[in-house]
Coordinates of C-alpha atoms and ligand atoms in Angstrom, one line a residue:
X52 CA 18.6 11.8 -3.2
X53 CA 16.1 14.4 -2.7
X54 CA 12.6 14.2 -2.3
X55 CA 11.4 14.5 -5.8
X56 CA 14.0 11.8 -7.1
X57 CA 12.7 10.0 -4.1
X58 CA 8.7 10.1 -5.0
X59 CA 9.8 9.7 -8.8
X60 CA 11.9 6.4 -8.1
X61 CA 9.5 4.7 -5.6
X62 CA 7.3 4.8 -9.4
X63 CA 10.3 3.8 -11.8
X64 CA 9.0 2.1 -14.9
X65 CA 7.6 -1.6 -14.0
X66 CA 8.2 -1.3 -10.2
X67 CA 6.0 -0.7 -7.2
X68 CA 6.3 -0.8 -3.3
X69 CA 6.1 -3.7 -1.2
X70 CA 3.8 -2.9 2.0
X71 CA 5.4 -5.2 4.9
X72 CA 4.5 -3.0 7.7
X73 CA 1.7 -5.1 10.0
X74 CA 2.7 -4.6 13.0
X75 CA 3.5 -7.6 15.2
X76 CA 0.5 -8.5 17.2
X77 CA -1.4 -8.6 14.4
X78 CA 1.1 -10.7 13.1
X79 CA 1.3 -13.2 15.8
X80 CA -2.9 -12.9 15.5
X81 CA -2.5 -13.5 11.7
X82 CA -0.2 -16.8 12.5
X83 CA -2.4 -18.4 15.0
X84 CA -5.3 -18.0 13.1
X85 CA -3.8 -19.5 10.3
X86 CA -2.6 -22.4 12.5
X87 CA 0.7 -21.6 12.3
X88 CA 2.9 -22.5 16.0
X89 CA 5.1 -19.1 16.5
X90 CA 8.1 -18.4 18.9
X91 CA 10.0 -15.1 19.6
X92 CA 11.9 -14.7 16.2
X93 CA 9.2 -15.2 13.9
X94 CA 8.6 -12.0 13.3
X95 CA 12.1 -11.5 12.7
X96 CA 12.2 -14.2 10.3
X97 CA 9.0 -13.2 8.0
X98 CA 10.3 -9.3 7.7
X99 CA 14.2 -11.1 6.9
X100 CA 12.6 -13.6 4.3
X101 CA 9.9 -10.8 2.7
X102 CA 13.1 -7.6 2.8
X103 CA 16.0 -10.2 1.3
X104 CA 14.0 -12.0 -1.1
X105 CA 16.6 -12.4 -4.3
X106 CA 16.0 -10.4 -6.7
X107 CA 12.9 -8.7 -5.2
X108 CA 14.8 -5.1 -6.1
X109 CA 13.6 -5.7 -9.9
X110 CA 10.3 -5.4 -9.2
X111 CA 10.1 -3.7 -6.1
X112 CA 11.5 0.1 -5.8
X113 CA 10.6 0.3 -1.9
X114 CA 9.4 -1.3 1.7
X115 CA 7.1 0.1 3.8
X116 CA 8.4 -0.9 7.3
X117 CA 7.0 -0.8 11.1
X118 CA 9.1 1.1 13.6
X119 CA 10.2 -2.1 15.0
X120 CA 11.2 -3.6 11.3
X121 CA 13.3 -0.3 10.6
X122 CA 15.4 -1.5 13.9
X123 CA 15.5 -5.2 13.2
X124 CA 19.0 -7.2 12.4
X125 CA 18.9 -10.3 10.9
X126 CA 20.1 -13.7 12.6
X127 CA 23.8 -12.3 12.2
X128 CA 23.2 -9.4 13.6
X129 CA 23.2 -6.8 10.6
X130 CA 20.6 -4.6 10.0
X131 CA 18.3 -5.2 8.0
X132 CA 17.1 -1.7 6.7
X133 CA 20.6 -1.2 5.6
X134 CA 20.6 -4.5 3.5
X135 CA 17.2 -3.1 2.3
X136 CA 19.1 0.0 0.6
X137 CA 22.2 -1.8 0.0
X138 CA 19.9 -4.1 -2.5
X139 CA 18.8 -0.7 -4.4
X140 CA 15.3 -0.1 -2.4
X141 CA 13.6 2.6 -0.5
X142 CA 12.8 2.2 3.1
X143 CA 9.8 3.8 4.1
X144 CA 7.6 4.0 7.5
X145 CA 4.0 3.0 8.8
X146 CA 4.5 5.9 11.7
X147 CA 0.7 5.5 12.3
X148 CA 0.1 4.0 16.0
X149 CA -3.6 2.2 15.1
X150 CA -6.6 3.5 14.2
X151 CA -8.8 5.0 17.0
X152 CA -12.2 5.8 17.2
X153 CA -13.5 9.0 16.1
X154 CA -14.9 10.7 19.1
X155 CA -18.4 11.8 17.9
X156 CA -19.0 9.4 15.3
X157 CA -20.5 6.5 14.8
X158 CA -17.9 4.1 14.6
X159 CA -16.0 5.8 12.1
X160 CA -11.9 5.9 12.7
X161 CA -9.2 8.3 12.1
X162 CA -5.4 7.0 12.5
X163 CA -3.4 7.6 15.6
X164 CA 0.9 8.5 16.1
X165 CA 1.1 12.3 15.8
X166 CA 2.3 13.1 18.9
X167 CA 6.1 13.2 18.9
X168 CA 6.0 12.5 15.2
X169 CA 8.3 16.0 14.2
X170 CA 10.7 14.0 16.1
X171 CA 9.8 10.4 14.7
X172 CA 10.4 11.3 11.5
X173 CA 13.5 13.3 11.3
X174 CA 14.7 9.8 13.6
X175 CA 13.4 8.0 10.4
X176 CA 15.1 10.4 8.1
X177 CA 18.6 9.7 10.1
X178 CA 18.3 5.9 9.4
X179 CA 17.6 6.1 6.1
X180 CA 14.2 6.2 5.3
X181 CA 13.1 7.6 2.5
X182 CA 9.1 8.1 2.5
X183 CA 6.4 7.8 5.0
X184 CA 2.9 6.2 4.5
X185 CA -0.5 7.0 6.4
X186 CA -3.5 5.3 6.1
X187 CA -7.2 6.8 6.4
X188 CA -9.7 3.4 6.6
X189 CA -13.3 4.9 4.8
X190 CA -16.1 2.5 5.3
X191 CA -19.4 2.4 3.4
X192 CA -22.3 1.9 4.5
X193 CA -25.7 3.2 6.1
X194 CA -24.7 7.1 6.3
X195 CA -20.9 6.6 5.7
X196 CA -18.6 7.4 4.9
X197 CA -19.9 11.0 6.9
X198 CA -18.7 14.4 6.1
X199 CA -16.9 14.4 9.6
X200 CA -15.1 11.1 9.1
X201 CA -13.8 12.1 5.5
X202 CA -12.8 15.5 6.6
X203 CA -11.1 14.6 9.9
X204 CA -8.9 11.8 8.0
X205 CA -7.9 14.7 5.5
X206 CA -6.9 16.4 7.7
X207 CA -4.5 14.2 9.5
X208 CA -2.7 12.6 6.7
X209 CA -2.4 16.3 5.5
X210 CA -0.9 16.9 8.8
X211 CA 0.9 14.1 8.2
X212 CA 1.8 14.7 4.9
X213 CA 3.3 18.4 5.7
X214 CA 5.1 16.8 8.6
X215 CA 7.2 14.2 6.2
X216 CA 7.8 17.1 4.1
X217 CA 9.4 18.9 6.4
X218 CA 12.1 16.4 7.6
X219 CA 13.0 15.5 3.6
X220 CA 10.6 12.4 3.6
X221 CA 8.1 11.3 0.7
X222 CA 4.5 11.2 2.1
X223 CA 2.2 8.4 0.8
X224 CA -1.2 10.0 1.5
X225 CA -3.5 6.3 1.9
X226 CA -7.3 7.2 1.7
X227 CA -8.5 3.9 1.7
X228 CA -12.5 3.2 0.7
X229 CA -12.9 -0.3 1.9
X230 CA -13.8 -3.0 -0.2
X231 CA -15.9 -4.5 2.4
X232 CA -19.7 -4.3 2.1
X233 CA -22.8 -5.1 -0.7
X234 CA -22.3 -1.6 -2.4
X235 CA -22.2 -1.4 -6.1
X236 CA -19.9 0.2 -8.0
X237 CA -21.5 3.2 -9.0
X238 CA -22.1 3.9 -5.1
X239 CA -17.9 3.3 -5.0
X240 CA -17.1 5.6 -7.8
X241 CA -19.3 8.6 -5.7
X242 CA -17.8 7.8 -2.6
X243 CA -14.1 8.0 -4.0
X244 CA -14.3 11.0 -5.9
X245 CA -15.9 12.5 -2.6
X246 CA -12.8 11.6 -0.7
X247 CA -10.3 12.5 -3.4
X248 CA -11.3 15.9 -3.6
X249 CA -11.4 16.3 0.2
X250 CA -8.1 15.0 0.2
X251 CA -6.6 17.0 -2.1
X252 CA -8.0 20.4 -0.4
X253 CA -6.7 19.3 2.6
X254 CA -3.5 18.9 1.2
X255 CA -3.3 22.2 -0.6
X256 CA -4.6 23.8 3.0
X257 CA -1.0 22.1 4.5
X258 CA 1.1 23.3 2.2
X259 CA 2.2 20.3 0.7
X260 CA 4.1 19.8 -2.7
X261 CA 2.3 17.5 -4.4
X262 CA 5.4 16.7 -6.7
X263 CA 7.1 14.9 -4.1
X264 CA 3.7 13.3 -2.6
X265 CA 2.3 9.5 -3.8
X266 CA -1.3 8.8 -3.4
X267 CA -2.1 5.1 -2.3
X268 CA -5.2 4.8 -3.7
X269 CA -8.0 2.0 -3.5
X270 CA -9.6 0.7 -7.1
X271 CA -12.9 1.6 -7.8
X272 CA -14.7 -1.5 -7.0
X273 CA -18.1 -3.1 -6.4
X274 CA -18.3 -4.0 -2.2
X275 CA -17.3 -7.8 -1.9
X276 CA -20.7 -8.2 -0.8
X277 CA -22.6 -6.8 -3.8
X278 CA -24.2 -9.5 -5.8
X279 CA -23.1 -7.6 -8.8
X280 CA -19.8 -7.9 -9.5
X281 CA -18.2 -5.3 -12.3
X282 CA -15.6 -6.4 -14.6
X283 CA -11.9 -5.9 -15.2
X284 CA -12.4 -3.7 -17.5
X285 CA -15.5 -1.5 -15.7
X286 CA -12.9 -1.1 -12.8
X287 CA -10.3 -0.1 -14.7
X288 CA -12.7 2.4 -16.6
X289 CA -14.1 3.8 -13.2
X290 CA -11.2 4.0 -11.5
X291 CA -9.2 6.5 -14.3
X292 CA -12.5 8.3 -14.3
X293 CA -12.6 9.1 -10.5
X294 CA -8.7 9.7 -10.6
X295 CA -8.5 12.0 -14.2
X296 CA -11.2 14.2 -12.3
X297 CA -9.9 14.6 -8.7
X298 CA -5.8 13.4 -8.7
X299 CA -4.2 16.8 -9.9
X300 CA -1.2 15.6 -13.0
X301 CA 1.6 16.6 -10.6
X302 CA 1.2 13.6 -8.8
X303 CA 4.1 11.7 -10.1
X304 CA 2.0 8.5 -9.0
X305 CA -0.5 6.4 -7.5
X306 CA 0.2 2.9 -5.7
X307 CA -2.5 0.6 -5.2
X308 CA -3.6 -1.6 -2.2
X309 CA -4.7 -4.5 -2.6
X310 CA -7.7 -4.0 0.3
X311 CA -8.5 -7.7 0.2
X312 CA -9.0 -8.3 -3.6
X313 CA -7.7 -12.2 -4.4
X314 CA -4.0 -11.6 -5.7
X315 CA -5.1 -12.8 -10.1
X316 CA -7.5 -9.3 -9.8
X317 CA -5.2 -7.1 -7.7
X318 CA -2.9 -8.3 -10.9
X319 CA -5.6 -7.9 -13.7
X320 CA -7.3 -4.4 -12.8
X321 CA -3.9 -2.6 -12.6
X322 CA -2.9 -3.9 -15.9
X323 CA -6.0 -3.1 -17.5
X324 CA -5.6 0.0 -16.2
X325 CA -2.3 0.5 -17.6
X326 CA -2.6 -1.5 -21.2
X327 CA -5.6 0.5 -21.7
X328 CA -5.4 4.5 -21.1
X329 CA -3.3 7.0 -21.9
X330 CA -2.6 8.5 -17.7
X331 CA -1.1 12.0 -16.3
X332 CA 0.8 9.5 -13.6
X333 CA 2.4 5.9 -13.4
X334 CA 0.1 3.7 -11.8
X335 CA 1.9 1.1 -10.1
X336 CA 1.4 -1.3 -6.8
X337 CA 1.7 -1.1 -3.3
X338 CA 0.4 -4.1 -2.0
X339 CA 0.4 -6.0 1.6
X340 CA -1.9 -9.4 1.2
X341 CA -1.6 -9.5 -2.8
X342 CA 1.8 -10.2 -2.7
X343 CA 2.3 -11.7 0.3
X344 CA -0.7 -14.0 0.8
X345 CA 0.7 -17.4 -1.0
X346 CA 4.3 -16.6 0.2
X347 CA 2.5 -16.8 3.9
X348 CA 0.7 -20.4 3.1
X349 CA 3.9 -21.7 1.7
X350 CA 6.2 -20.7 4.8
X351 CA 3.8 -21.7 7.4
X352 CA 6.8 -20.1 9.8
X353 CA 9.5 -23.3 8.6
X354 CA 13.5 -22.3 7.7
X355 CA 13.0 -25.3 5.4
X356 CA 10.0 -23.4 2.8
X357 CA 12.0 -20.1 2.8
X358 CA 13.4 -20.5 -0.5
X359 CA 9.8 -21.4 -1.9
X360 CA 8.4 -18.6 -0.3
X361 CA 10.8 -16.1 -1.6
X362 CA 10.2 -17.7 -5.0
X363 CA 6.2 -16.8 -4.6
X364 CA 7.1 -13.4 -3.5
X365 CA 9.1 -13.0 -6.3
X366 CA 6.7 -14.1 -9.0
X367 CA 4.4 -12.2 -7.4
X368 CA 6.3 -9.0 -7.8
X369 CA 7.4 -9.8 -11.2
X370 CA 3.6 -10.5 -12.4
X371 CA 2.5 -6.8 -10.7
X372 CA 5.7 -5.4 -12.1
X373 CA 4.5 -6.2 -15.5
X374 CA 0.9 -5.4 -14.8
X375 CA 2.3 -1.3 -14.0
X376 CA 4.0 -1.7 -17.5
X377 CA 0.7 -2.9 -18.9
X378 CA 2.0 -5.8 -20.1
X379 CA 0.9 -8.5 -17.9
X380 CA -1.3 -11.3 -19.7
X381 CA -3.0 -14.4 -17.8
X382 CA -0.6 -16.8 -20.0
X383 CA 2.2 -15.5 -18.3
X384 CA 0.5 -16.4 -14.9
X385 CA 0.0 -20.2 -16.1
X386 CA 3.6 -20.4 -17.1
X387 CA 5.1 -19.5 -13.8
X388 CA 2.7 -22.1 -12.5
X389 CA 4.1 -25.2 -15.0
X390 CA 7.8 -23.8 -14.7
Ligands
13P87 P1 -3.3 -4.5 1.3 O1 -2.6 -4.5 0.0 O2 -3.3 -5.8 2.0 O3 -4.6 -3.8 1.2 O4 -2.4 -3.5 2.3 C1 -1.9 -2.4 1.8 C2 -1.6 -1.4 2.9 O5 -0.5 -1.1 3.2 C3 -2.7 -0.9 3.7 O6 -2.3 0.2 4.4

């Protein structure tokens, strides 16, 4: 497949991308503060029961994947990135190495993995992965995002991006304003045009297509900490604004994190988005804790709630599949619940 029928498939009609790729500390961190006893495999077993869900491929067009998930077999010893394609999805890689501080600032962060990465990625490309995603983490606050920490993050994941290019992969350029903070809206919007546009130059400056690139964008949002809060349809309306002004049409889409909004909004805003304008781009998901967040309280890390957990996953997907049609209502969401 080449790149373009890549990028255009990852954002087939009613489908979005599953982002599995926390690494394993922080998923061993994740499990003991949740209470949850671990042992060697459970790892393993969480990236096996999120990758083989059944039916997960109707929803969901691609994984993003750690380096150590892409070399993970199952129980039985097959692998489990080849299950992943033989079920009709992408694989794709987190080849980012943690975020670093940003020598000069003040507590700002730029990703870190680009050494060796020419060679990480065409090692990707040979095990079948199809696209690539990088993440730049923008805070607000006091004085930031700064100039510096919005032009250095540009500049990797262009880097990045260009890089992915070159050894056939799909880059998923992630510039991520966080949701944390008592910001309002407005302050948001301002912010994430500001980072858009510096994005986008950066990317022009690499050289790099932007009809095989995705954009992983963050809604438009009042900061969880705002007394304020806007409404479904004021993010929805924000969030096309910023992106009509500063995401060029020959994007052929933008996938949304969830950046720790409950799973029912994560669901809402992108169907509001979708039910309600006419866009250059499918808008679709590409979410980590709004998909995976009940599946995680059901499984609690026992063979025996597997199935159960799958089933959340699933309805999950199938809910945020319909919300990138625009067709997602909350009755739907009360009837999964009764069934
Ligand atoms: P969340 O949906 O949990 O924000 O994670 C998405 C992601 O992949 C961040 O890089």
């Amino acid at each position: 497949m080449s790149a373009i029928e890549i990028a255009n498939q990852l954002v087939a009609a009613g489908k979005g991308i599953m982002a599995a790729d926390r690494p394993s500390p922080a998923f061993y961190k994740l499990l003991e503060d949740e209470g949850i006893s671990a042992d060697g495999d459970s790892y393993r077993n969480w990236s096996e029961l999120l990758f083989l869900t059944p039916g997960l491929n109707e929803h969901v067009s691609g994984i993003i994947m750690t380096d150590e998930q892409v070399r993970l077999a199952d129980g039985a010893g097959r692998s489990l990135i080849e299950q992943v394609i033989a079920r009709g999805m992408i694989p794709g890689i987190s080849p980012f190495q943690g975020m670093v501080h940003l020598a000069g600032s003040a507590g700002e962060t730029v990703g870190s993995g680009l050494d060796g990465l020419r060679e990480r990625l065409a090692e990707y490309a040979g095990l079948g992965v199809g696209f690539s995603k990088w993440r730049a983490a923008l805070q607000i606050g006091p004085g930031t995002p700064s100039y510096y920490a919005i032009e250095a993050n540009a500049y990797v994941m262009a880097q990045v991006a260009a890089l992915s290019q070159e050894a056939g992969i799909v880059p998923i350029v992630e510039p991520e304003v966080m949701l944390l903070g008592d910001h309002t809206i407005e302050r948001c919007c301002a912010v994430t045009e500001w980072v858009l546009s510096r994005t986008f130059e950066a990317l022009y400056v690499h050289r790099v297509d932007l009809e095989r690139t995705l954009v992983k964008a963050s809604m438009v949002l009042s900061g969880n900490e705002c007394a304020e809060q806007a409404d479904v349809e004021t993010v929805a309306e924000q969030t096309v604004k910023v992106f009509r002004r500063r995401i060029p049409a020959a994007i052929p889409g933008i996938v949304f994190l969830s950046g720790g909004q409950s799973d029912y909004h994560a669901t809402a805003h992108l169907n509001a988005m979708n039910a309600n304008y006419e866009l250059p781009w499918k808008l679709s998901f590409s979410y980590a804790r709004a998909l995976q967040r009940e599946p995680m309280t059901i499984w609690r890390n026992r063979p025996e709630n597997v199935p159960a957990a799958q089933a959340a996953l699933y309805q999950r997907a199938k809910m945020n599949g319909l919300a990138a049609l625009g067709l997602w209502t909350e009755e739907l969401e009360s009837e999964a619940v009764v069934s």
